[in-house]
Amino acid sequence: MVEELKQYLLGITPLDQEAMEMTRIRWSRVAKPLLSLGALEEDLIKIAGISQTSKVDIEKRALVIMCGDNGIVEEGVTQTGVEVTAVVTENMTHGNSSVCIMAERAGVDVFPVDIGVARELVSGERYPLIRKKLAYGTKNFAKEPAMTRQESIKAIETGISLVKILVDSGYRLIATGEMGIGNTTTSSAVTSMLLDMDPRLLTGRGAGLSDEGLLRKMKVISEAINLYGPSCKDGVDVLSKVGGFDLAGLTGVFLGGAIYRVPILLDGFISGAAALAAEKIYPGCCDFMLASHVSAEPAGKLVLDELKLSPLIQAGLCLGEGSGAVAAIPLLTMASDIYQKMSSFEDIKIEEYKPLGGA
């Protein structure tokens, strides 16, 4: 357990097994073939364990988008410059980004968070900006650590506190998103260090790097791992050395899900890297996470496998912003409707299905 976060982490308790068992029983009585909704059934069972009730409620849902810039962009690891982060973040506050349009259709409230964008932002009225700026972007980790340990802790605490605010406001499902040019580089570096794996196996093209750019990206990450790896003692150190404010903030959101007992829905590889950091900081907090989809980034499936999470969607998505997480929410909503509203075998007076194998 990370000492600086102990005051939060001591409040985490295991999933409610009784609520989960009651939910399994209800699923077995719904008038449909047993286990026929697959991962959707399992996710609702997990939600019951998180929320400590078999009366599953995910009607009020939020998307938290952590936005921040990354100094590593100076090394030519991206196709675009840092100015794009600010523009897209401002567009989000107007509801004018891919994920905002998806969220409107899916009935999800959007919360863009400036946790470290490289300039001051002007907020629109559709989704007002949450101002939590800790710095104007991180440092270039090719030259020095991206953040201090205390900055990383502060970013994690920011994510934790946002979850508390949302839970207190009645939100029962929180999706994760991010915006930050260069954050596939930070995510690849963080994942490589946390899993002790060769970054060449984990690093992809992000938003469209050339072959030359990809090789440069891999080289930058490898050199950073060699430089910082020996001195990293925990997940917070990894985030502070090669991560970003967005990743650290999302790590706090995942920890907050465990602390305040609300399911947190992963998006793709970037939020997956943050989820992995949260799991390293507090083993077992993956019990409070749900996977939306398998990212097209090379490490997308690997991270989910490490967290033992089953995705709902496999569609080659790699847009980011929380788009995959938002796309999965209607599936969870439909499953919840079936769980709550559909007749039981007893209601329609037919014999229940028996488990396979005759058990």
Coordinates of C-alpha atoms in Angstrom, one line a residue:
M1 CA 0.0 0.0 0.0
V2 CA 1.3 3.5 -0.9
E3 CA 1.9 5.3 2.3
E4 CA 0.8 8.7 1.0
L5 CA -2.6 7.3 -0.1
K6 CA -3.2 5.1 3.0
Q7 CA -5.9 7.3 4.3
Y8 CA -8.0 6.5 1.2
L9 CA -7.0 2.9 0.6
L10 CA -7.8 1.6 4.1
G11 CA -11.5 2.2 3.4
I12 CA -11.6 -0.4 0.6
T13 CA -13.5 -3.6 1.3
P14 CA -14.2 -6.7 -0.8
L15 CA -17.1 -7.2 -3.2
D16 CA -20.4 -8.1 -1.5
Q17 CA -20.7 -11.8 -2.2
E18 CA -24.3 -12.1 -0.9
A19 CA -25.4 -9.4 -3.4
M20 CA -23.6 -11.1 -6.2
E21 CA -25.1 -14.5 -5.4
M22 CA -28.6 -13.0 -5.3
T23 CA -27.9 -11.5 -8.7
R24 CA -26.8 -14.8 -10.1
I25 CA -30.0 -16.4 -8.8
R26 CA -32.1 -13.7 -10.4
W27 CA -30.3 -14.2 -13.8
S28 CA -30.9 -18.0 -13.5
R29 CA -34.6 -17.3 -13.2
V30 CA -35.0 -14.9 -16.0
A31 CA -36.9 -16.6 -18.8
K32 CA -34.1 -17.0 -21.3
P33 CA -31.3 -19.6 -21.8
L34 CA -28.8 -19.7 -19.0
L35 CA -25.8 -17.5 -19.2
S36 CA -26.9 -16.4 -22.7
L37 CA -25.9 -12.8 -22.2
G38 CA -22.3 -13.8 -21.4
A39 CA -20.1 -11.0 -20.1
L40 CA -23.1 -8.7 -19.7
E41 CA -24.5 -11.0 -17.0
E42 CA -21.1 -11.2 -15.3
D43 CA -20.7 -7.4 -15.3
L44 CA -24.1 -6.9 -13.7
I45 CA -23.2 -9.5 -11.1
K46 CA -20.0 -7.6 -10.4
I47 CA -21.9 -4.3 -10.3
A48 CA -24.1 -5.8 -7.6
G49 CA -21.0 -6.8 -5.6
I50 CA -19.6 -3.3 -5.9
S51 CA -22.8 -1.5 -5.0
Q52 CA -23.7 -4.0 -2.3
T53 CA -27.2 -4.6 -3.6
S54 CA -28.8 -7.0 -6.1
K55 CA -31.1 -4.1 -7.2
V56 CA -28.7 -3.0 -10.0
D57 CA -29.0 0.7 -10.8
I58 CA -26.8 2.3 -13.6
E59 CA -29.3 4.9 -14.8
K60 CA -27.2 7.9 -13.9
R61 CA -23.8 7.6 -15.5
A62 CA -20.8 9.9 -16.0
L63 CA -17.8 10.1 -18.3
V64 CA -14.7 11.6 -16.7
I65 CA -12.2 12.8 -19.3
M66 CA -8.8 13.7 -17.9
C67 CA -7.0 16.2 -20.2
G68 CA -3.3 17.0 -20.0
D69 CA -0.2 17.6 -22.0
N70 CA 3.0 15.6 -22.1
G71 CA 6.5 17.0 -22.4
I72 CA 7.7 13.9 -24.2
V73 CA 6.0 15.3 -27.4
E74 CA 9.3 17.4 -27.8
E75 CA 11.0 14.1 -28.9
G76 CA 8.9 13.8 -32.1
V77 CA 6.8 10.8 -30.9
T78 CA 3.5 12.2 -32.2
Q79 CA 2.1 13.3 -35.5
T80 CA 0.6 16.5 -34.0
G81 CA 1.7 19.1 -31.5
V82 CA 0.5 19.9 -28.0
E83 CA -1.8 22.7 -29.2
V84 CA -4.3 20.0 -30.3
T85 CA -4.9 18.9 -26.7
A86 CA -6.3 22.4 -25.8
V87 CA -8.4 22.7 -28.9
V88 CA -10.0 19.3 -28.5
T89 CA -10.6 19.8 -24.7
E90 CA -12.3 23.1 -25.4
N91 CA -14.4 21.4 -28.1
M92 CA -15.5 18.9 -25.6
T93 CA -17.0 21.6 -23.4
H94 CA -19.1 22.6 -26.4
G95 CA -20.2 19.0 -26.9
N96 CA -18.3 19.0 -30.2
S97 CA -16.1 15.9 -30.0
S98 CA -16.6 12.3 -31.1
V99 CA -17.2 11.1 -27.5
C100 CA -19.5 13.9 -26.6
I101 CA -21.8 13.1 -29.5
M102 CA -21.8 9.5 -28.6
A103 CA -22.4 10.3 -24.9
E104 CA -25.5 12.4 -25.8
R105 CA -27.0 9.4 -27.6
A106 CA -26.0 7.0 -24.8
G107 CA -27.4 9.2 -22.0
V108 CA -24.1 9.9 -20.4
D109 CA -23.1 13.1 -18.6
V110 CA -19.6 14.3 -19.7
F111 CA -17.1 15.9 -17.3
P112 CA -14.0 17.3 -19.1
V113 CA -11.2 17.9 -16.6
D114 CA -8.2 20.2 -17.2
I115 CA -5.6 18.5 -15.0
G116 CA -2.6 19.6 -17.0
V117 CA -3.3 21.2 -20.3
A118 CA -0.4 23.4 -21.6
R119 CA -2.5 26.6 -21.8
E120 CA -5.4 28.2 -20.1
L121 CA -8.8 27.1 -21.5
V122 CA -12.0 28.8 -22.3
S123 CA -15.0 26.6 -21.3
G124 CA -18.2 26.1 -23.2
E125 CA -21.6 25.7 -21.6
R126 CA -22.6 22.3 -22.8
Y127 CA -20.1 20.4 -20.6
P128 CA -18.4 23.0 -18.4
L129 CA -14.7 22.4 -17.8
I130 CA -13.6 21.1 -14.4
R131 CA -10.5 23.1 -13.6
K132 CA -8.0 21.0 -11.7
K133 CA -4.8 22.1 -13.5
L134 CA -1.7 21.0 -11.6
A135 CA 0.8 22.3 -14.1
Y136 CA 1.0 23.3 -17.8
G137 CA 1.9 19.8 -18.9
T138 CA 4.5 17.4 -17.7
K139 CA 8.2 17.6 -18.2
N140 CA 10.0 15.7 -21.0
F141 CA 10.7 12.4 -19.5
A142 CA 13.6 11.8 -22.0
K143 CA 15.4 14.5 -20.1
E144 CA 14.0 14.5 -16.5
P145 CA 11.1 12.8 -14.7
A146 CA 7.7 13.8 -16.0
M147 CA 6.4 14.8 -12.6
T148 CA 7.5 14.9 -9.0
R149 CA 6.2 12.1 -6.8
Q150 CA 4.1 14.7 -5.0
E151 CA 2.6 16.0 -8.3
S152 CA 1.7 12.4 -9.1
I153 CA 0.1 11.8 -5.7
K154 CA -1.9 15.1 -6.1
A155 CA -3.1 14.0 -9.5
I156 CA -4.2 10.6 -8.1
E157 CA -6.0 12.4 -5.2
T158 CA -7.7 14.7 -7.8
G159 CA -9.2 11.6 -9.5
I160 CA -10.3 10.1 -6.1
S161 CA -12.0 13.3 -5.1
L162 CA -13.9 13.6 -8.4
V163 CA -15.3 10.1 -7.9
K164 CA -16.6 11.1 -4.4
I165 CA -18.3 14.2 -5.8
L166 CA -20.0 12.1 -8.6
V167 CA -21.1 9.4 -6.2
D168 CA -22.5 12.0 -3.8
S169 CA -24.4 13.4 -6.8
G170 CA -26.0 10.1 -7.5
Y171 CA -23.9 8.7 -10.3
R172 CA -23.8 4.9 -10.3
L173 CA -21.5 4.2 -13.2
I174 CA -18.4 6.1 -14.2
A175 CA -16.7 5.7 -17.6
T176 CA -13.1 6.9 -18.1
G177 CA -11.6 8.9 -21.0
E178 CA -8.6 11.1 -21.7
M179 CA -7.2 13.7 -24.0
G180 CA -3.5 14.4 -24.3
I181 CA -1.2 14.4 -27.3
G182 CA 1.6 12.0 -26.5
N183 CA -0.3 9.8 -24.1
T184 CA 0.1 6.6 -26.0
T185 CA 3.8 7.1 -25.5
T186 CA 3.4 7.6 -21.7
S187 CA 0.9 4.7 -21.5
S188 CA 3.4 2.4 -23.3
A189 CA 6.2 3.5 -21.0
V190 CA 4.1 3.0 -17.9
T191 CA 2.8 -0.4 -19.0
S192 CA 6.3 -1.6 -20.0
M193 CA 7.6 -0.7 -16.6
L194 CA 4.7 -2.1 -14.6
L195 CA 4.8 -5.4 -16.5
D196 CA 8.5 -5.5 -16.9
M197 CA 8.1 -6.1 -20.6
D198 CA 10.0 -5.0 -23.7
P199 CA 8.3 -1.8 -25.0
R200 CA 8.6 -3.0 -28.5
L201 CA 5.9 -5.5 -27.7
L202 CA 3.6 -2.9 -26.3
T203 CA 4.1 0.3 -28.4
G204 CA 1.8 1.2 -31.3
R205 CA 1.5 4.0 -33.8
G206 CA -0.9 6.0 -31.6
A207 CA -2.7 8.6 -33.8
G208 CA -0.9 7.5 -37.0
L209 CA 2.9 7.5 -36.7
S210 CA 5.1 6.6 -39.7
D211 CA 7.6 3.7 -39.4
E212 CA 10.3 6.1 -38.6
G213 CA 8.2 7.8 -35.9
L214 CA 7.3 4.5 -34.4
L215 CA 11.0 3.4 -34.1
R216 CA 11.8 6.8 -32.5
K217 CA 8.9 6.3 -30.0
M218 CA 10.2 2.9 -29.1
K219 CA 13.7 4.2 -28.6
V220 CA 12.6 7.0 -26.4
I221 CA 10.6 4.7 -24.2
S222 CA 13.4 2.1 -24.0
E223 CA 15.9 4.7 -22.9
A224 CA 13.6 6.0 -20.3
I225 CA 12.9 2.6 -18.8
N226 CA 16.7 1.9 -18.6
L227 CA 17.2 5.3 -16.9
Y228 CA 14.3 5.2 -14.4
G229 CA 13.4 1.6 -13.9
P230 CA 15.9 0.7 -11.2
S231 CA 14.8 3.5 -9.0
C232 CA 11.0 2.9 -9.2
K233 CA 9.6 1.3 -6.0
D234 CA 5.9 1.4 -6.8
G235 CA 3.2 2.4 -9.2
V236 CA 3.3 6.0 -8.1
D237 CA 7.0 6.2 -8.9
V238 CA 6.4 4.8 -12.4
L239 CA 3.6 7.3 -13.1
S240 CA 5.8 10.2 -11.9
K241 CA 8.8 9.2 -14.0
V242 CA 7.2 8.4 -17.3
G243 CA 3.5 9.0 -17.0
G244 CA 1.2 12.0 -17.3
F245 CA -1.3 14.0 -15.3
D246 CA -4.1 12.4 -17.3
L247 CA -2.9 8.9 -16.5
A248 CA -2.3 9.7 -12.8
G249 CA -5.7 11.4 -12.6
L250 CA -7.4 8.3 -14.1
T251 CA -5.4 6.1 -11.7
G252 CA -7.2 8.0 -9.0
V253 CA -10.5 7.5 -10.6
F254 CA -10.0 3.7 -10.6
L255 CA -8.9 3.8 -7.0
G256 CA -11.9 6.0 -6.2
G257 CA -14.2 3.4 -7.6
A258 CA -12.9 0.9 -5.1
I259 CA -13.0 3.4 -2.2
Y260 CA -16.5 4.8 -2.9
R261 CA -17.9 1.5 -4.4
V262 CA -18.9 2.5 -7.9
P263 CA -18.1 0.6 -11.0
I264 CA -15.4 2.2 -13.2
L265 CA -15.6 1.5 -16.9
L266 CA -12.3 1.3 -18.8
D267 CA -12.0 2.7 -22.3
G268 CA -9.0 1.5 -24.2
F269 CA -5.2 1.2 -23.8
I270 CA -4.6 4.5 -22.2
S271 CA -7.2 4.2 -19.4
G272 CA -6.0 0.5 -19.2
A273 CA -2.5 1.7 -18.3
A274 CA -4.0 3.9 -15.6
A275 CA -6.1 0.9 -14.4
L276 CA -3.0 -1.2 -14.3
A277 CA -1.2 1.4 -12.2
A278 CA -4.2 1.5 -9.8
E279 CA -4.0 -2.3 -9.5
K280 CA -0.3 -2.1 -8.7
I281 CA -0.9 0.5 -6.0
Y282 CA -3.8 -1.4 -4.4
P283 CA -3.9 -5.1 -5.6
G284 CA -7.6 -6.1 -5.9
C285 CA -9.0 -2.8 -7.0
C286 CA -9.5 -4.4 -10.5
D287 CA -12.6 -6.0 -8.8
F288 CA -14.3 -2.6 -9.2
M289 CA -13.5 -2.2 -12.9
L290 CA -15.4 -3.2 -16.0
A291 CA -13.8 -3.5 -19.5
S292 CA -15.6 -1.9 -22.4
H293 CA -13.6 -3.0 -25.4
V294 CA -10.2 -4.3 -26.7
S295 CA -8.1 -1.5 -28.0
A296 CA -6.4 -1.8 -31.4
E297 CA -3.1 -0.7 -29.7
P298 CA -0.7 -3.7 -29.3
A299 CA -1.0 -3.8 -25.5
G300 CA -4.8 -3.5 -25.4
K301 CA -5.6 -7.1 -24.9
L302 CA -2.5 -7.8 -22.8
V303 CA -3.5 -5.1 -20.2
L304 CA -7.1 -6.5 -19.9
D305 CA -5.7 -10.1 -19.5
E306 CA -3.4 -8.8 -16.7
L307 CA -6.4 -7.2 -15.0
K308 CA -8.5 -10.3 -15.6
L309 CA -11.2 -8.3 -17.3
S310 CA -13.5 -9.4 -20.1
P311 CA -14.4 -6.8 -22.7
L312 CA -17.9 -6.3 -24.1
I313 CA -16.8 -5.0 -27.6
Q314 CA -14.2 -6.1 -30.1
A315 CA -14.4 -3.6 -33.0
G316 CA -10.8 -2.4 -33.6
L317 CA -11.5 0.9 -31.8
C318 CA -8.6 3.2 -30.9
L319 CA -10.2 6.7 -30.9
G320 CA -9.7 7.4 -27.2
E321 CA -11.6 10.2 -25.3
G322 CA -13.7 7.4 -23.6
S323 CA -15.4 6.5 -26.8
G324 CA -15.2 2.8 -26.3
A325 CA -16.5 3.1 -22.8
V326 CA -19.4 5.1 -23.8
A327 CA -20.2 2.7 -26.7
A328 CA -20.5 -0.1 -24.1
I329 CA -22.9 1.7 -21.8
P330 CA -26.0 1.0 -23.9
L331 CA -25.2 -2.7 -23.8
L332 CA -25.0 -2.6 -20.1
T333 CA -28.2 -0.7 -19.9
M334 CA -30.0 -3.2 -22.1
A335 CA -28.7 -6.0 -19.9
S336 CA -29.9 -4.2 -16.8
D337 CA -33.4 -3.8 -18.4
I338 CA -33.6 -7.5 -19.1
Y339 CA -32.4 -8.3 -15.5
Q340 CA -35.0 -6.0 -13.9
K341 CA -38.0 -6.2 -16.2
M342 CA -38.1 -9.6 -17.9
S343 CA -40.5 -12.3 -16.7
S344 CA -39.2 -15.3 -14.8
F345 CA -39.8 -18.9 -15.7
E346 CA -42.2 -19.1 -12.8
D347 CA -44.1 -16.0 -14.1
I348 CA -44.8 -17.6 -17.4
K349 CA -45.2 -21.1 -15.9
I350 CA -42.6 -23.1 -17.8
E351 CA -39.8 -25.2 -16.4
E352 CA -36.5 -23.5 -15.8
Y353 CA -33.4 -24.3 -17.8
K354 CA -31.0 -26.6 -16.0
P355 CA -27.3 -25.8 -15.8
L356 CA -25.2 -27.6 -18.5
G357 CA -24.0 -31.0 -17.4
G358 CA -27.2 -31.6 -15.4
A359 CA -25.7 -30.2 -12.2

